[in-house]
Tab-separated table of N, CA and C in Angstrom:
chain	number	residue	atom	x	y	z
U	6	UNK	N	9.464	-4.611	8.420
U	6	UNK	CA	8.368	-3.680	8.269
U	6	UNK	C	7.501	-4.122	7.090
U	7	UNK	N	6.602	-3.984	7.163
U	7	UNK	CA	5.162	-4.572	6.485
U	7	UNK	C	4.604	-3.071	5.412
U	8	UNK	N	4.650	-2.859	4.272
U	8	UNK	CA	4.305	-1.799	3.260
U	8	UNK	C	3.188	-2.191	2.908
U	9	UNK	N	2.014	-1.986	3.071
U	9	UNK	CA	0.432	-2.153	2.786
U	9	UNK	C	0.433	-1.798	0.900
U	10	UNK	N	-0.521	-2.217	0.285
U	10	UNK	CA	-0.659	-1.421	-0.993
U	10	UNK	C	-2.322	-0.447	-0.712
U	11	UNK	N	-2.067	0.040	-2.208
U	11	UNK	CA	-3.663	0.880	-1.577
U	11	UNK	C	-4.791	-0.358	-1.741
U	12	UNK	N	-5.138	-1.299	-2.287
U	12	UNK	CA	-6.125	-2.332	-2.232
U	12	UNK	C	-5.923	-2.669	-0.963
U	13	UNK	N	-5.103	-3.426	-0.520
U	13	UNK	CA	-5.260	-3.570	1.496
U	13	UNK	C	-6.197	-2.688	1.732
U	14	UNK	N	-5.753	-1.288	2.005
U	14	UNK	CA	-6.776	-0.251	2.650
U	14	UNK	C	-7.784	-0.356	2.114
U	15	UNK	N	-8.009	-0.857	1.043
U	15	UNK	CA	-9.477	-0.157	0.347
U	15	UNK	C	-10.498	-1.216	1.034
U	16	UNK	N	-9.867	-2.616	0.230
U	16	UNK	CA	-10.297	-3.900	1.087
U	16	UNK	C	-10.908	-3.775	2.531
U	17	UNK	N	-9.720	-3.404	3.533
U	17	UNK	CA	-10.044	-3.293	4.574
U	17	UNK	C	-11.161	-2.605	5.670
U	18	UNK	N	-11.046	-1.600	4.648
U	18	UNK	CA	-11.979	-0.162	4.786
U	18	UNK	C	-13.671	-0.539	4.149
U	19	UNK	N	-13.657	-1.739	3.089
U	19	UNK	CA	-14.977	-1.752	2.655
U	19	UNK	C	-15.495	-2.635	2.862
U	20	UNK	N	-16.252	-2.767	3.735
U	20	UNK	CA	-17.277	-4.407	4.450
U	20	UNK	C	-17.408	-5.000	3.524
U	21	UNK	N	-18.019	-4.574	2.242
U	21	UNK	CA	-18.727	-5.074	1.265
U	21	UNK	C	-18.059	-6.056	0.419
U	22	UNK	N	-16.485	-6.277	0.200
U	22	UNK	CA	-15.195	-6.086	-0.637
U	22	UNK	C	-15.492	-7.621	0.186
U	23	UNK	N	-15.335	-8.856	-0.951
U	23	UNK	CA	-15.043	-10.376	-0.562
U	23	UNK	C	-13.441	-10.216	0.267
U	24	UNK	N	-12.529	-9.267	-0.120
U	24	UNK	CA	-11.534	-9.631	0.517
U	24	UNK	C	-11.455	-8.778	1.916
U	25	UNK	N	-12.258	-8.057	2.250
U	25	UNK	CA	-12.596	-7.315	3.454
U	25	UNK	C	-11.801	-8.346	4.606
U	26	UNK	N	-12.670	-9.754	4.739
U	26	UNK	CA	-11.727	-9.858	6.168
U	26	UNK	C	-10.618	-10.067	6.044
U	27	UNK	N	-9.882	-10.530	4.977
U	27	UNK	CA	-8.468	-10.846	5.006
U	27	UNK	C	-7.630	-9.843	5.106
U	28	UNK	N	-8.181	-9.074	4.401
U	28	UNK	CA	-6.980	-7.506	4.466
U	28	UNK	C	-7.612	-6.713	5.822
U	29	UNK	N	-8.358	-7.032	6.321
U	29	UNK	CA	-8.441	-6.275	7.776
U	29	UNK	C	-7.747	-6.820	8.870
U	30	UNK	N	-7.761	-8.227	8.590
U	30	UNK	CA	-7.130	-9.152	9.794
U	30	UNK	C	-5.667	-8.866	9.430
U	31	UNK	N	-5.337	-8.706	7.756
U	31	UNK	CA	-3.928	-8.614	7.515
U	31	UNK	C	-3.445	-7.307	8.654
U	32	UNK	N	-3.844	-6.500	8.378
U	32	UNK	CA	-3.913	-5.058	8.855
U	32	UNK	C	-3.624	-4.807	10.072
U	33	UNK	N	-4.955	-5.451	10.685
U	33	UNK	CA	-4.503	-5.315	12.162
U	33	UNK	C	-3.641	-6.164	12.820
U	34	UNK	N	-2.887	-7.402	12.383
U	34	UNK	CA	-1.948	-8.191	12.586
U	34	UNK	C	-0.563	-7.298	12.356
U	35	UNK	N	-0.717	-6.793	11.445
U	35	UNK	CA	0.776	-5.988	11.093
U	35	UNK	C	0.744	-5.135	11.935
U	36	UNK	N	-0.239	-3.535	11.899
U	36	UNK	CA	0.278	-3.054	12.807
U	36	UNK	C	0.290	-3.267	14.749
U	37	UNK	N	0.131	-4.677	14.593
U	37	UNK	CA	0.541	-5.324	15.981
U	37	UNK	C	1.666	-5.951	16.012
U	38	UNK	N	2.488	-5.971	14.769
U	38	UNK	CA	3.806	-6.886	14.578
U	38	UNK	C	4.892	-5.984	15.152
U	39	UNK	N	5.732	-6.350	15.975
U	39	UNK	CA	7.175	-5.600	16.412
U	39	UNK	C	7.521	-4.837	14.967
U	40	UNK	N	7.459	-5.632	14.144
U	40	UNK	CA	8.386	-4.444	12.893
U	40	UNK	C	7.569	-3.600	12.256
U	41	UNK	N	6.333	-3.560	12.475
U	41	UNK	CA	5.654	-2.153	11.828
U	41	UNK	C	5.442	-2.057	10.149
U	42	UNK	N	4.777	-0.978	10.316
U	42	UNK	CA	4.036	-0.752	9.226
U	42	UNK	C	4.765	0.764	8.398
U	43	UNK	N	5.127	0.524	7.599
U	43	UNK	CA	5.035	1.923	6.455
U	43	UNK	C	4.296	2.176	6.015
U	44	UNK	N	3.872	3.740	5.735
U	44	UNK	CA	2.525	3.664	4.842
U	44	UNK	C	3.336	4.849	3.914
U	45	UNK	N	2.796	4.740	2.973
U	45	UNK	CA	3.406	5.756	1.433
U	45	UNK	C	2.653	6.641	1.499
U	46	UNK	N	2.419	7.895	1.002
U	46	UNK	CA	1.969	8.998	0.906
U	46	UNK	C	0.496	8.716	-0.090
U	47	UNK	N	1.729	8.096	-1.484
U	47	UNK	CA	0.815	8.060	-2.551
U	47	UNK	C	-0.349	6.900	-2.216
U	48	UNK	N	0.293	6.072	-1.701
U	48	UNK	CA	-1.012	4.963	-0.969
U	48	UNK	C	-2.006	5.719	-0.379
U	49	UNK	N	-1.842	6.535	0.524
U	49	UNK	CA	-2.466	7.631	1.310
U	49	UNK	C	-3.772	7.737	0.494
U	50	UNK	N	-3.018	8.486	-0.064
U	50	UNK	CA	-4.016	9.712	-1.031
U	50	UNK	C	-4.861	8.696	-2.233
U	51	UNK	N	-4.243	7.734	-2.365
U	51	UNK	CA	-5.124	7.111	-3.304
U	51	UNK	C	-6.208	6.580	-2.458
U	52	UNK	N	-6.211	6.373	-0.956
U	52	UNK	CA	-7.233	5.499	-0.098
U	52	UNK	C	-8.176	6.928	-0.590
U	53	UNK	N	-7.861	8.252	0.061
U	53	UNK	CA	-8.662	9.542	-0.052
U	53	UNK	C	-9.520	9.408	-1.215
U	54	UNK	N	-8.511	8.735	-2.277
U	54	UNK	CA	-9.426	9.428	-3.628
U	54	UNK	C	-10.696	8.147	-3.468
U	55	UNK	N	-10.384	7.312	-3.568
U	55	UNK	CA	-11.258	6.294	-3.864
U	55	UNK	C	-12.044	6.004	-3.097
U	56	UNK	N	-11.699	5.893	-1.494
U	56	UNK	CA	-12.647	5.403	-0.471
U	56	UNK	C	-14.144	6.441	-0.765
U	57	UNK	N	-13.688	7.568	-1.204
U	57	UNK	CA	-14.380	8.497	-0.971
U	57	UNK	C	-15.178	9.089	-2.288
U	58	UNK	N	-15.317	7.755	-3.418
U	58	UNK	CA	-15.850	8.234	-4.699
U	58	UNK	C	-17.127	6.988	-4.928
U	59	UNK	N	-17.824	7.517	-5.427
U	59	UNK	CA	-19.062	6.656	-5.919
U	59	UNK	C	-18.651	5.539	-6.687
U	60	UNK	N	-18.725	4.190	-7.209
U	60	UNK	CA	-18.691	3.651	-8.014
U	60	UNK	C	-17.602	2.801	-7.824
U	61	UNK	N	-16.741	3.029	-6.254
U	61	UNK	CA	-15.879	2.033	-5.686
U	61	UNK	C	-16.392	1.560	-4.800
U	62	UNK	N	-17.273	2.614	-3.658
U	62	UNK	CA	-17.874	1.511	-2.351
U	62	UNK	C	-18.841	1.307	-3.090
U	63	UNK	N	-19.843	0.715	-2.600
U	63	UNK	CA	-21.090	0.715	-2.476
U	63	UNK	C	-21.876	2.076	-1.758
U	64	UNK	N	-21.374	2.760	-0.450
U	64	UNK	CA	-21.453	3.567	0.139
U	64	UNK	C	-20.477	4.035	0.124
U	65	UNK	N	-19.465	4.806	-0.204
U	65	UNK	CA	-18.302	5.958	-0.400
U	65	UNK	C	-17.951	6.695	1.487
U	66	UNK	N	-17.005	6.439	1.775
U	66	UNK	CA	-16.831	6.916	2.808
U	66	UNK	C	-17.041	8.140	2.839
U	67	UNK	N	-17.528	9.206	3.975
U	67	UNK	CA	-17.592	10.452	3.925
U	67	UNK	C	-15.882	10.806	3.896
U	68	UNK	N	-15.619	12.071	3.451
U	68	UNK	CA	-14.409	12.843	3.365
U	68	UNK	C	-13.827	12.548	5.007
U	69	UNK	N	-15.008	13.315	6.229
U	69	UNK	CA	-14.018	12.762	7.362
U	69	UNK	C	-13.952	11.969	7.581
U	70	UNK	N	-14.342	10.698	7.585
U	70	UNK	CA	-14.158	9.078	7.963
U	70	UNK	C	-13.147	8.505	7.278
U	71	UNK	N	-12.994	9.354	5.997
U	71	UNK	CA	-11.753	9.075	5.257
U	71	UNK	C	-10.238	9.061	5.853
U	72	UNK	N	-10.431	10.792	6.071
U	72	UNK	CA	-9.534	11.347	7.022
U	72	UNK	C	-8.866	10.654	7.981
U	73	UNK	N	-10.435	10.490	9.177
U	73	UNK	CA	-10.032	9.992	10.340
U	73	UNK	C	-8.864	8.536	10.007
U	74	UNK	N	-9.371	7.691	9.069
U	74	UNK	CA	-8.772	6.260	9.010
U	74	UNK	C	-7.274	6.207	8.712
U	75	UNK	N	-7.083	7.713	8.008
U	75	UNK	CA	-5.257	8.159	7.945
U	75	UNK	C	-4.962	8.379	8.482
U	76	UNK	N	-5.322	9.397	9.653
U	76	UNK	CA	-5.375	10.242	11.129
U	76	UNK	C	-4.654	8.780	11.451
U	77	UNK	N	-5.573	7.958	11.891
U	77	UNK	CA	-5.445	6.709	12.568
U	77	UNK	C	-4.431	5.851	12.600
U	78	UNK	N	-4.488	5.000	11.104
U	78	UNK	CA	-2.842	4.665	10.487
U	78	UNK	C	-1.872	5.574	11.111
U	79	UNK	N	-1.721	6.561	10.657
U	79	UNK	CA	-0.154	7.347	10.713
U	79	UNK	C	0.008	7.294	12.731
U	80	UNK	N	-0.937	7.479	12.873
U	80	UNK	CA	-1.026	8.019	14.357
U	80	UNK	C	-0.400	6.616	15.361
U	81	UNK	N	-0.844	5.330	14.611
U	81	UNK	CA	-0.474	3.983	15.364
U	81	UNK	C	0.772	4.012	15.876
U	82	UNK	N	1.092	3.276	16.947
U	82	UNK	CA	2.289	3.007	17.718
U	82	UNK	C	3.477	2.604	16.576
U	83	UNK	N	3.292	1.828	15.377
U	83	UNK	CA	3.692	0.780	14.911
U	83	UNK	C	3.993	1.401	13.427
U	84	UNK	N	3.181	2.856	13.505
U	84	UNK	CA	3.539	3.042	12.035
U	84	UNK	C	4.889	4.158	12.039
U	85	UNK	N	4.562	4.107	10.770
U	85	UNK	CA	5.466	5.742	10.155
U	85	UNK	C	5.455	5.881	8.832
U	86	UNK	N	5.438	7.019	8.291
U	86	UNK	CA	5.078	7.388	6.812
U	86	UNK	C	6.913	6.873	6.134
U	87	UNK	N	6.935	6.338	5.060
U	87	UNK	CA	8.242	6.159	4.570
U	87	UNK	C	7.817	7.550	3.179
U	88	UNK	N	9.543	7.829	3.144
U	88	UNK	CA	9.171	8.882	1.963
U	88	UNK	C	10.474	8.364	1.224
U	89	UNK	N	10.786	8.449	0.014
U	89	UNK	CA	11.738	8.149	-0.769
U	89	UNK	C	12.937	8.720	-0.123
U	90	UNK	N	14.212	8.141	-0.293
U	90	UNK	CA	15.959	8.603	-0.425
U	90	UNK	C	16.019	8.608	-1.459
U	91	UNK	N	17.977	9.075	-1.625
U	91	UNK	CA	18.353	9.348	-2.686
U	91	UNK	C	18.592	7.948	-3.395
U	92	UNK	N	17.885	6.675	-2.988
U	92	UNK	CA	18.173	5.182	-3.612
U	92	UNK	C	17.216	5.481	-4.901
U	93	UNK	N	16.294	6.236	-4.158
U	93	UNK	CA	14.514	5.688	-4.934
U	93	UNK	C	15.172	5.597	-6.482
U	94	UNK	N	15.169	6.703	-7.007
U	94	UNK	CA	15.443	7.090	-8.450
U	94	UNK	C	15.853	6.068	-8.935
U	95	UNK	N	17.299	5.346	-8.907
U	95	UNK	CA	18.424	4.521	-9.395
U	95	UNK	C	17.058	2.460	-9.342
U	96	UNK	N	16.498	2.676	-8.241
U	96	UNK	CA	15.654	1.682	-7.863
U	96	UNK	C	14.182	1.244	-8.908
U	97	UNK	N	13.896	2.691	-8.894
U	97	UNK	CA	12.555	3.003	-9.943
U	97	UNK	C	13.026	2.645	-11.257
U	98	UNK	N	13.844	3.248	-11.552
U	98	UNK	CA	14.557	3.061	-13.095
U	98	UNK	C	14.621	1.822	-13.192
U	99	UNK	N	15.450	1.001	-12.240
U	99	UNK	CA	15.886	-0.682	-12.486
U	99	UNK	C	14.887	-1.323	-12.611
U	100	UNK	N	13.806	-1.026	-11.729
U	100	UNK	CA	12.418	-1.687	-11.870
U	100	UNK	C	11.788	-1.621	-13.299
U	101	UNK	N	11.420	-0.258	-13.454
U	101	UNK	CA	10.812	0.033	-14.751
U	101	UNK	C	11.648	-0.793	-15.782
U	102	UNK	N	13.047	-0.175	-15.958
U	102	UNK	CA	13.615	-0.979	-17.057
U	102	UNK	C	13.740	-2.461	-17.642
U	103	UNK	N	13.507	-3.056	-16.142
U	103	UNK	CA	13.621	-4.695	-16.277
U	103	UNK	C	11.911	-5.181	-16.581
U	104	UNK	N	11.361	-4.273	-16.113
U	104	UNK	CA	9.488	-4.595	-16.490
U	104	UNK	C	9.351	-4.381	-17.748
U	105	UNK	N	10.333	-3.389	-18.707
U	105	UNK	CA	10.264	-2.828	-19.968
U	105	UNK	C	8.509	-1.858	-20.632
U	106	UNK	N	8.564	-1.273	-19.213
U	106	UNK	CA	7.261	-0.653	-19.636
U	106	UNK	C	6.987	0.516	-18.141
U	107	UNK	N	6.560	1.493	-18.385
U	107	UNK	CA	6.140	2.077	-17.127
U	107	UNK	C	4.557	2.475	-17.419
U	108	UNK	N	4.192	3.313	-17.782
U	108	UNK	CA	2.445	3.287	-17.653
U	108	UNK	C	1.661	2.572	-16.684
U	109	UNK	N	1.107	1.699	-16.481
U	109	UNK	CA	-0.077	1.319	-15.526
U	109	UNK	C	1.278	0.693	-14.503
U	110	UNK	N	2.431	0.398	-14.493
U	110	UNK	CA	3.228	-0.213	-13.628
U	110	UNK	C	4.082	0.910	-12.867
U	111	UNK	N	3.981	2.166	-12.992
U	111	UNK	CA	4.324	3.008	-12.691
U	111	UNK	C	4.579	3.219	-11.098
U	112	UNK	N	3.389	2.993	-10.708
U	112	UNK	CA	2.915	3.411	-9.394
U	112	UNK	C	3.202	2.443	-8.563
U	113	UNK	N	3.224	1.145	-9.423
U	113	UNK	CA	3.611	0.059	-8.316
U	113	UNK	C	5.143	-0.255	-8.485
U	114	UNK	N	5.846	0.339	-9.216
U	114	UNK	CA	7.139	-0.141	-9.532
U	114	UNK	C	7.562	1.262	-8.009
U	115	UNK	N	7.144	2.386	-8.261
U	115	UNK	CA	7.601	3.309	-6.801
U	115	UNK	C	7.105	2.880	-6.228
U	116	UNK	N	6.004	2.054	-4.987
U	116	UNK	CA	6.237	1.604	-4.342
U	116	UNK	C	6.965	0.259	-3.926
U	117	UNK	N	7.284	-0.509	-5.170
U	117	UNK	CA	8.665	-1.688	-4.919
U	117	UNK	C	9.967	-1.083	-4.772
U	118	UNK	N	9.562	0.547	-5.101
U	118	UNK	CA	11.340	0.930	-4.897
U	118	UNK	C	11.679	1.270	-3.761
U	119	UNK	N	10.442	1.821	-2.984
U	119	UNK	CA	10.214	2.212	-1.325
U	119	UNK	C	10.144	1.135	-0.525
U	120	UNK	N	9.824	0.030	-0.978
U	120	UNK	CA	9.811	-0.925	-0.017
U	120	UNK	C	11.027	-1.561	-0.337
U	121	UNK	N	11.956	-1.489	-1.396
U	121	UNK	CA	13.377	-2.028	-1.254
U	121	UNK	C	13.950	-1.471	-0.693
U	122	UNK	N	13.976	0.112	-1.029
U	122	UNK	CA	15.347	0.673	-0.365
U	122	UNK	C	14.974	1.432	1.593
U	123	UNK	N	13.657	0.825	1.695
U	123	UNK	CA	13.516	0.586	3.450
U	123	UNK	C	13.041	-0.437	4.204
U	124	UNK	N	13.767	-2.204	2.973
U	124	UNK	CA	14.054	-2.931	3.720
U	124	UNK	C	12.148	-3.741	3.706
U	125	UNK	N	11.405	-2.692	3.376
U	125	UNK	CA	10.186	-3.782	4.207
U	125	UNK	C	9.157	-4.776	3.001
U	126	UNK	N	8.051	-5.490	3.526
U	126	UNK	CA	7.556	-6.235	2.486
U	126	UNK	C	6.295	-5.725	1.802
U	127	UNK	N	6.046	-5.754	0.462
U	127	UNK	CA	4.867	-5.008	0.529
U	127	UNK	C	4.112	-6.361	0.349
U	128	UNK	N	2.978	-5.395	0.740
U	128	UNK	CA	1.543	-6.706	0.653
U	128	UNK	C	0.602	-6.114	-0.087
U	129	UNK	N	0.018	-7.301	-0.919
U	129	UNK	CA	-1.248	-6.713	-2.279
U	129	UNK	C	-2.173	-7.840	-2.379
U	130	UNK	N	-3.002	-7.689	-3.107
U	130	UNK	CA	-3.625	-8.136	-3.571
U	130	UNK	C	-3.534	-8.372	-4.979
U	131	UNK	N	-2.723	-7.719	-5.505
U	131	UNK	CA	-2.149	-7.279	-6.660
U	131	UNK	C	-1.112	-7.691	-7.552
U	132	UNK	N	-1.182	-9.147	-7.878
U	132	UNK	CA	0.377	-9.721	-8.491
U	132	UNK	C	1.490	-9.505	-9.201
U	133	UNK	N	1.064	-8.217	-9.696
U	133	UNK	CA	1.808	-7.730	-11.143
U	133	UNK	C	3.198	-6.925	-10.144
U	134	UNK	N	3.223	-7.352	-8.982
U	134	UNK	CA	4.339	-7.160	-7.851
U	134	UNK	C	5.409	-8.316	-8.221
U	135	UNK	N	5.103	-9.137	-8.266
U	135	UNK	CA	5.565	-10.488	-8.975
U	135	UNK	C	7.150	-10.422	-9.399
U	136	UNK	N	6.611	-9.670	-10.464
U	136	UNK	CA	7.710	-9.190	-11.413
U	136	UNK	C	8.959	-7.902	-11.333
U	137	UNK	N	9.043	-7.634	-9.858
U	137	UNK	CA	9.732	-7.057	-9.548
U	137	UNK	C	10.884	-7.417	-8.647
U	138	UNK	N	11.717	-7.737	-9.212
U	138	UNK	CA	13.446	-8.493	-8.606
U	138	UNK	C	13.570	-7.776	-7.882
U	139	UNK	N	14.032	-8.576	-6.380
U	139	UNK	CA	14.828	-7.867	-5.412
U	139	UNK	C	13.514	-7.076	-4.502
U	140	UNK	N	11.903	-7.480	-4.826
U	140	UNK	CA	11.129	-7.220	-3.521
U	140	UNK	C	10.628	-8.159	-3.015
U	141	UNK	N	10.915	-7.647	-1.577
U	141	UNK	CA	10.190	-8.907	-0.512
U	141	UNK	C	9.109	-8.602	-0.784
U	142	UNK	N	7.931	-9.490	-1.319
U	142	UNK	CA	6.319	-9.954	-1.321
U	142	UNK	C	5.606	-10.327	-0.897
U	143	UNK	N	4.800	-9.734	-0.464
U	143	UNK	CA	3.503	-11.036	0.265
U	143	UNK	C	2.063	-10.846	-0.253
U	144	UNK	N	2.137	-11.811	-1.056
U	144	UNK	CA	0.390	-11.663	-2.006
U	144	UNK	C	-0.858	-12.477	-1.177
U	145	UNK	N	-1.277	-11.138	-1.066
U	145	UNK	CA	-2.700	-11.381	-0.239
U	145	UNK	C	-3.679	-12.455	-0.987
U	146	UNK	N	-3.666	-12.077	-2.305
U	146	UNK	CA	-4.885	-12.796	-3.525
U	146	UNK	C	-4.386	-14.710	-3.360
C-alpha cells in the first residue's frame, strides 16, 4: 500500500506546482496499483486547509472542489482511510526519540508511524522522511 504525503495532493491538485505532473501521474498510478492507497485523516485536512487558502495556489480551490477531491480519494476502488492502532504511540515515540526533536517533525514522524505499523510506503516530496528507521520510502523530489 502506497501512503501519499500532503505535498503529493497539493502538487497534484495544483497545475501551476513544477511538480504537478509527477505527483499526479504518481497518484493516479497508485491508486491503479493492486495494493492501494491509504490516505491519513491529517493528510486530509491539511489538503482542505491549504488547497483552499490564498498564498498556496495561485487560484485556491473553492471549499467544494476541495471537498469533492476527498469525496473522490476516499471513495476510489483502491483506497481506504488508515487510522492509528494501539502500535502508533510506542512507533511515534521511537521515531521522535531517535530524530531527537519533535516540533516541525511532528507530523511527519505520525505519519512514518502509520505507514509502519500498516505495512505501506509513504511517498513525498519531502526528505526529512529520510531519517526515519524502519520506513519504507519513496521520494518523489
Amino acid at each position: 500500500m502506497k501512503l501519499p504525503d500532503l505535498n503529493v495532493l497539493l502538487h497534484a491538485a495544483n497545475a501551476a506546482s513544477d511538480d504537478h505532473a509527477k505527483a499526479r501521474a504518481w497518484l493516479e498510478a497508485a491508486f491503479s496499483a493492486p495494493e492501494g492507497v491509504g490516505l491519513s485523516w491529517v493528510v486530509l485536512l491539511g489538503f482542505l486547509r491549504l488547497a483552499t487558502r490564498r498564498g498556496i495556489f495561485p487560484r485556491p480551490l473553492a471549499v467544494e472542489d476541495a471537498l469533492a477531491s476527498v469525496r473522490d480519494w476516499l471513495a476510489a476502488p483502491a483506497a481506504r482511510a488508515l487510522h492509528p492502532t494501539e502500535r502508533h504511540e510506542p512507533i511515534l515515540s521511537r521515531l521522535l526519540l531517535a530524530a531527537g526533536t519533535g516540533g516541525n517533525l511532528t507530523t511527519d514522524a505520525h505519519l512514518a508511524a502509520l505507514a509502519i505499523e500498516h505495512g505501506a510506503t509513504l511517498a513525498s516530496f519531502d526528505r526529512d522522511f529520510e531519517r526515519f528507521a524502519g520506513l519504507a520510502y519513496e521520494a518523489l523530489a
